CSV table of C-alpha atoms in Angstrom, one decimal:
chain,number,residue,atom,x,y,z
B,1,MET,CA,154.4,125.1,16.3
B,2,PRO,CA,153.9,122.0,18.5
B,3,GLU,CA,157.3,120.9,19.9
B,4,SER,CA,156.5,117.3,20.8
B,5,TYR,CA,158.2,115.7,17.8
B,6,ARG,CA,161.3,117.9,17.9
B,7,LYS,CA,161.7,117.7,21.6
B,8,THR,CA,161.1,114.0,21.7
B,9,HIS,CA,163.7,113.1,19.1
B,10,TYR,CA,166.3,115.9,19.1
B,11,THR,CA,168.2,117.9,21.7
B,12,LEU,CA,168.1,121.7,21.7
B,13,ARG,CA,171.7,121.7,20.5
B,14,HIS,CA,170.8,119.4,17.6
B,15,ARG,CA,167.9,121.7,16.7
B,16,VAL,CA,170.0,124.8,16.7
B,17,ILE,CA,172.7,123.1,14.6
B,18,ALA,CA,170.0,121.9,12.2
B,19,SER,CA,168.7,125.5,11.8
B,20,LEU,CA,172.2,126.9,11.1
B,21,SER,CA,173.0,124.0,8.7
B,22,GLN,CA,169.9,124.8,6.6
B,23,ARG,CA,171.0,128.4,6.1
B,24,LEU,CA,174.4,127.2,4.8
B,25,ASP,CA,173.0,124.2,2.9
B,26,GLY,CA,174.4,125.0,-0.6
B,27,ILE,CA,178.1,125.3,0.4
B,28,THR,CA,180.5,122.8,-1.0
B,29,TYR,CA,183.5,122.1,1.3
B,30,THR,CA,185.9,119.5,2.6
B,31,GLN,CA,184.8,117.6,5.7
B,32,ARG,CA,187.1,118.3,8.7
B,33,HIS,CA,186.1,115.5,11.0
B,34,GLY,CA,184.2,112.3,11.3
B,35,LEU,CA,184.0,109.2,9.2
B,36,ILE,CA,184.4,111.1,5.9
B,37,ARG,CA,187.2,113.5,7.0
B,38,GLY,CA,189.0,114.8,3.9
B,39,MET,CA,186.1,114.1,1.5
B,40,ARG,CA,184.0,116.8,-0.3
B,41,ARG,CA,180.4,117.3,0.4
B,42,GLN,CA,177.4,119.6,0.6
B,43,GLY,CA,175.1,119.8,3.6
B,44,GLY,CA,175.8,119.9,7.3
B,45,LEU,CA,178.5,121.8,9.2
B,46,GLY,CA,181.5,119.5,8.6
B,47,PHE,CA,183.6,122.5,7.6
B,48,LEU,CA,183.6,123.7,11.2
B,49,PRO,CA,185.9,122.2,13.9
B,50,ALA,CA,184.3,119.2,15.5
B,51,ILE,CA,183.5,120.9,18.8
B,52,LEU,CA,181.6,123.8,17.0
B,53,ALA,CA,179.7,121.3,14.8
B,54,GLY,CA,178.4,119.4,17.8
B,55,ARG,CA,180.9,116.5,17.7
B,56,ASP,CA,183.7,117.2,20.2
B,57,GLU,CA,184.5,113.5,20.5
B,58,GLU,CA,184.2,110.4,18.4
B,59,THR,CA,181.0,108.4,19.0
B,60,ALA,CA,180.7,104.7,19.8
B,61,GLU,CA,179.0,104.4,16.4
B,62,HIS,CA,181.9,105.9,14.5
B,63,ARG,CA,184.5,103.8,16.4
B,64,PHE,CA,182.5,100.7,15.6
B,65,LEU,CA,182.1,101.4,11.9
B,66,ARG,CA,185.8,102.1,11.6
B,67,SER,CA,186.5,98.7,13.2
B,68,LEU,CA,184.6,96.8,10.5
B,69,ASP,CA,186.6,95.0,7.8
B,70,LEU,CA,184.7,95.9,4.6
B,71,SER,CA,187.5,95.1,2.1
B,72,GLY,CA,186.1,93.3,-0.9
B,73,LYS,CA,182.6,93.3,0.5
B,74,VAL,CA,179.2,94.4,-0.8
B,75,VAL,CA,177.3,96.8,1.5
B,76,TYR,CA,173.6,97.5,1.1
B,77,GLU,CA,172.5,100.8,2.6
B,78,ILE,CA,168.8,101.2,3.2
B,79,GLY,CA,168.2,104.8,4.0
B,80,ALA,CA,171.2,106.8,2.6
B,81,PHE,CA,169.9,110.3,3.5
B,82,GLN,CA,172.6,112.7,2.3
B,83,GLY,CA,175.2,110.0,1.7
B,84,ILE,CA,177.6,110.4,4.5
B,85,LEU,CA,177.7,106.7,5.3
B,86,THR,CA,177.4,106.0,1.6
B,87,LEU,CA,180.8,107.8,1.1
B,88,PHE,CA,182.3,106.0,4.1
B,89,PHE,CA,181.2,102.6,2.9
B,90,SER,CA,182.3,103.3,-0.7
B,91,SER,CA,185.8,104.2,0.5
B,92,ARG,CA,186.2,100.8,2.1
B,93,ALA,CA,183.9,98.3,0.4
B,94,ARG,CA,184.0,96.8,-3.1
B,95,GLU,CA,180.5,98.0,-3.9
B,96,VAL,CA,177.6,99.8,-2.3
B,97,ILE,CA,173.9,99.5,-3.2
B,98,ALA,CA,172.2,102.5,-1.6
B,99,TYR,CA,168.5,103.1,-1.3
B,100,GLU,CA,167.1,106.6,-0.8
B,101,PRO,CA,163.5,107.3,-1.8
B,102,ASN,CA,163.2,111.0,-0.7
B,103,PRO,CA,163.9,113.2,-3.8
B,104,PRO,CA,165.8,116.0,-2.1
B,105,SER,CA,168.0,113.5,-0.2
B,106,PHE,CA,168.5,111.4,-3.3
B,107,ARG,CA,169.8,114.4,-5.3
B,108,ARG,CA,172.1,115.3,-2.4
B,109,VAL,CA,173.6,111.8,-2.3
B,110,GLU,CA,174.1,112.0,-6.1
B,111,ARG,CA,175.9,115.3,-5.7
B,112,ASN,CA,178.1,114.1,-2.8
B,113,LEU,CA,179.1,111.0,-4.8
B,114,ARG,CA,180.0,113.1,-7.8
B,115,LEU,CA,182.1,115.5,-5.7
B,116,ASN,CA,184.2,112.5,-4.7
B,117,GLY,CA,184.3,110.6,-8.0
B,118,ARG,CA,182.7,107.5,-6.5
B,119,THR,CA,182.0,104.9,-9.1
B,120,ASN,CA,181.3,101.9,-6.9
B,121,VAL,CA,177.9,102.9,-5.7
B,122,ARG,CA,174.5,102.0,-7.3
B,123,LEU,CA,172.0,104.5,-6.1
B,124,ARG,CA,168.4,103.5,-6.1
B,125,GLN,CA,165.5,106.0,-5.6
B,126,LEU,CA,163.3,103.5,-3.8
B,127,ALA,CA,161.9,102.7,-0.4
B,128,VAL,CA,162.4,99.2,0.9
B,129,GLY,CA,159.5,97.4,2.6
B,130,ASP,CA,157.6,94.2,2.9
B,131,ARG,CA,155.3,94.8,-0.1
B,132,GLU,CA,155.5,96.4,-3.5
B,133,GLY,CA,153.5,99.6,-4.0
B,134,THR,CA,153.9,103.2,-2.8
B,135,LEU,CA,154.6,104.9,0.5
B,136,THR,CA,153.9,108.4,1.8
B,137,LEU,CA,156.8,109.9,3.6
B,138,LEU,CA,156.4,112.8,6.0
B,139,SER,CA,159.1,115.2,7.2
B,140,ASP,CA,159.6,118.1,9.5
B,141,PRO,CA,161.3,120.7,7.2
B,142,LEU,CA,163.9,121.4,10.0
B,143,MET,CA,164.8,117.8,10.3
B,144,PRO,CA,164.8,116.1,6.9
B,145,GLY,CA,166.9,113.3,8.3
B,146,GLY,CA,163.9,112.2,10.2
B,147,THR,CA,161.7,111.7,7.1
B,148,THR,CA,159.5,108.6,7.8
B,149,GLY,CA,156.8,106.4,6.6
B,150,ASP,CA,156.2,104.8,10.0
B,151,PRO,CA,152.6,105.7,11.0
B,152,THR,CA,153.3,106.4,14.6
B,153,VAL,CA,156.3,108.7,14.0
B,154,ALA,CA,154.5,110.3,11.1
B,155,ARG,CA,151.5,111.3,13.3
B,156,GLN,CA,154.0,113.1,15.6
B,157,ILE,CA,155.4,115.0,12.6
B,158,GLU,CA,151.9,115.7,11.2
B,159,ALA,CA,151.0,117.4,14.5
B,160,SER,CA,153.7,119.9,13.7
B,161,SER,CA,153.1,122.6,11.0
B,162,PRO,CA,154.2,122.8,8.3
B,163,ALA,CA,154.9,119.2,7.5
B,164,THR,CA,155.9,118.1,4.0
B,165,SER,CA,155.0,114.8,2.3
B,166,VAL,CA,156.0,112.9,-0.8
B,167,THR,CA,154.8,109.5,-2.2
B,168,VAL,CA,157.5,107.1,-3.3
B,169,PRO,CA,157.7,103.6,-4.7
B,170,ILE,CA,158.5,100.6,-2.5
B,171,VAL,CA,160.4,97.5,-3.4
B,172,VAL,CA,160.8,94.2,-1.5
B,173,LEU,CA,164.5,93.6,-1.2
B,174,ASP,CA,164.3,89.9,-2.0
B,175,ASN,CA,162.5,90.7,-5.2
B,176,ASP,CA,164.8,93.6,-6.1
B,177,ILE,CA,167.9,91.6,-5.8
B,178,GLU,CA,166.5,88.8,-8.0
B,179,VAL,CA,164.8,90.9,-10.7
B,180,HIS,CA,167.8,93.2,-11.2
B,181,GLY,CA,170.6,90.7,-10.6
B,182,LEU,CA,172.1,92.6,-7.8
B,183,PRO,CA,175.1,91.2,-5.9
B,184,ALA,CA,174.6,89.3,-2.7
B,185,PRO,CA,175.0,91.5,0.3
B,186,ASP,CA,177.8,91.0,2.9
B,187,VAL,CA,176.5,93.8,5.1
B,188,ILE,CA,173.1,95.5,5.3
B,189,LYS,CA,172.8,98.9,7.0
B,190,ILE,CA,169.2,100.0,7.8
B,191,ASP,CA,168.2,103.4,9.1
B,192,ILE,CA,164.7,104.3,8.0
B,193,GLU,CA,163.1,106.1,11.0
B,194,GLY,CA,161.0,103.3,12.5
B,195,MET,CA,160.4,101.2,9.4
B,196,GLU,CA,163.4,98.8,10.0
B,197,LEU,CA,161.2,95.8,10.8
B,198,THR,CA,159.1,96.4,7.7
B,199,ALA,CA,162.2,96.3,5.6
B,200,LEU,CA,163.5,93.2,7.3
B,201,ARG,CA,160.2,91.4,6.6
B,202,GLY,CA,160.9,91.9,2.9
B,203,MET,CA,164.3,90.2,2.9
B,204,PRO,CA,163.9,86.8,4.7
B,205,ASP,CA,165.3,84.8,1.7
B,206,THR,CA,168.3,87.2,1.5
B,207,LEU,CA,169.0,86.9,5.2
B,208,ARG,CA,168.7,83.1,5.2
B,209,ARG,CA,170.7,82.5,2.0
B,210,HIS,CA,173.5,85.0,2.3
B,211,ARG,CA,173.7,85.7,6.1
B,212,PRO,CA,174.8,89.3,5.8
B,213,ASP,CA,175.8,91.2,8.9
B,214,LEU,CA,173.0,93.7,9.9
B,215,TYR,CA,173.7,97.2,11.2
B,216,MET,CA,170.5,99.0,12.3
B,217,GLU,CA,169.6,102.2,14.0
B,218,MET,CA,166.7,101.9,16.4
B,219,HIS,CA,163.8,104.4,16.3
B,220,GLY,CA,160.3,105.0,17.7
B,221,ALA,CA,157.9,107.8,18.5
B,222,THR,CA,157.8,107.2,22.3
B,223,VAL,CA,159.7,105.0,24.8
B,224,GLU,CA,157.0,102.4,24.6
B,225,HIS,CA,157.1,102.5,20.8
B,226,LYS,CA,160.9,102.1,20.8
B,227,ASP,CA,160.6,99.2,23.2
B,228,ARG,CA,158.1,97.4,21.0
B,229,ASN,CA,160.1,98.0,17.9
B,230,VAL,CA,163.4,96.7,19.3
B,231,ARG,CA,161.7,93.6,20.8
B,232,GLU,CA,160.1,92.8,17.5
B,233,ILE,CA,163.3,93.3,15.6
B,234,VAL,CA,165.3,91.1,17.9
B,235,ALA,CA,162.6,88.4,17.7
B,236,PHE,CA,162.6,88.6,13.9
B,237,VAL,CA,166.4,88.4,13.3
B,238,SER,CA,166.7,85.7,15.9
B,239,GLY,CA,164.0,83.7,14.0
B,240,VAL,CA,166.0,83.8,10.8
B,241,GLY,CA,169.2,82.6,12.4
B,242,TYR,CA,170.9,85.6,13.9
B,243,ALA,CA,172.3,84.5,17.3
B,244,ASP,CA,175.0,87.1,17.8
B,245,ILE,CA,173.2,90.5,18.5
B,246,MET,CA,175.0,93.4,20.1
B,247,HIS,CA,174.0,96.9,21.2
B,248,VAL,CA,176.8,99.0,19.7
B,249,GLU,CA,176.7,101.8,22.2
B,250,SER,CA,176.8,99.7,25.4
B,251,GLY,CA,178.6,96.6,24.0
B,252,GLN,CA,175.9,94.4,25.6
B,253,ARG,CA,174.8,91.2,24.0
B,254,ILE,CA,171.1,91.3,23.3
B,255,ASP,CA,168.4,88.7,23.2
B,256,GLY,CA,164.6,88.5,23.9
B,257,ARG,CA,165.1,89.0,27.6
B,258,ASN,CA,167.0,92.3,27.5
B,259,ALA,CA,166.1,93.7,24.1
B,260,THR,CA,164.9,97.1,25.5
B,261,VAL,CA,168.5,97.9,26.5
B,262,ALA,CA,168.9,98.7,22.8
B,263,ARG,CA,165.8,100.9,22.4
B,264,GLU,CA,168.1,103.7,21.3
B,265,GLY,CA,171.3,103.5,19.4
B,266,HIS,CA,172.4,100.7,17.0
B,267,LEU,CA,172.1,96.9,16.8
B,268,PHE,CA,174.8,94.8,15.0
B,269,CYS,CA,173.7,91.3,14.2
B,270,ARG,CA,175.6,88.3,12.9
B,271,ALA,CA,174.2,84.9,11.9
């Protein structure tokens, strides 16, 4: 099997942990570390001590998320995967609107929410983009968290064998909020494997009207692709009024001149 996709995006340790995790996927347990310590879940190796599960210290991302004041707020989560951050947000925010289009991941989020009796989450089995329609998602079976509709990343996955695909419906966030009477967001988290800019382009009215904080993970198939993505994202959010942009991992303030500093990691943007 070609290794370009896995080696480009995941360390050897990550790949070994992913392989072990899949073999134990059906276990229900109490998380021993991380943002959802003490909560019940399926998936992952959170029943192991942190050092054995590949997390021997708290990450900059986790420290930052713990620092956010979410009391009384509405969080939109675009790309819920298995629901770890969904659970974290639901434990602190007033309400969570979570989007997860991939059927296996959607079912896992549902299961993890039920295990913890969470009733303040609206889970939507939809992709978020800049047009209504459908989207084909590709995944490497070993790395379902990397499921993507981004063409450049998808081509990397497709070069691996076997790759799996599923076609899912897409909504435009501006329209979805209006049509379904969803609450205005205070925070929007986006982690959709290279399609972050596409999602942003479908929510300009929401961003200008409600000014939610934005928390986004950066992605790309190559260094050049990551650089282009982050430059375009910084230009877009700056254009709709977000002047305070920070790279979470380094703490640096980001603008059009140094955007590529944030090619990996997370951006936090405030209007």
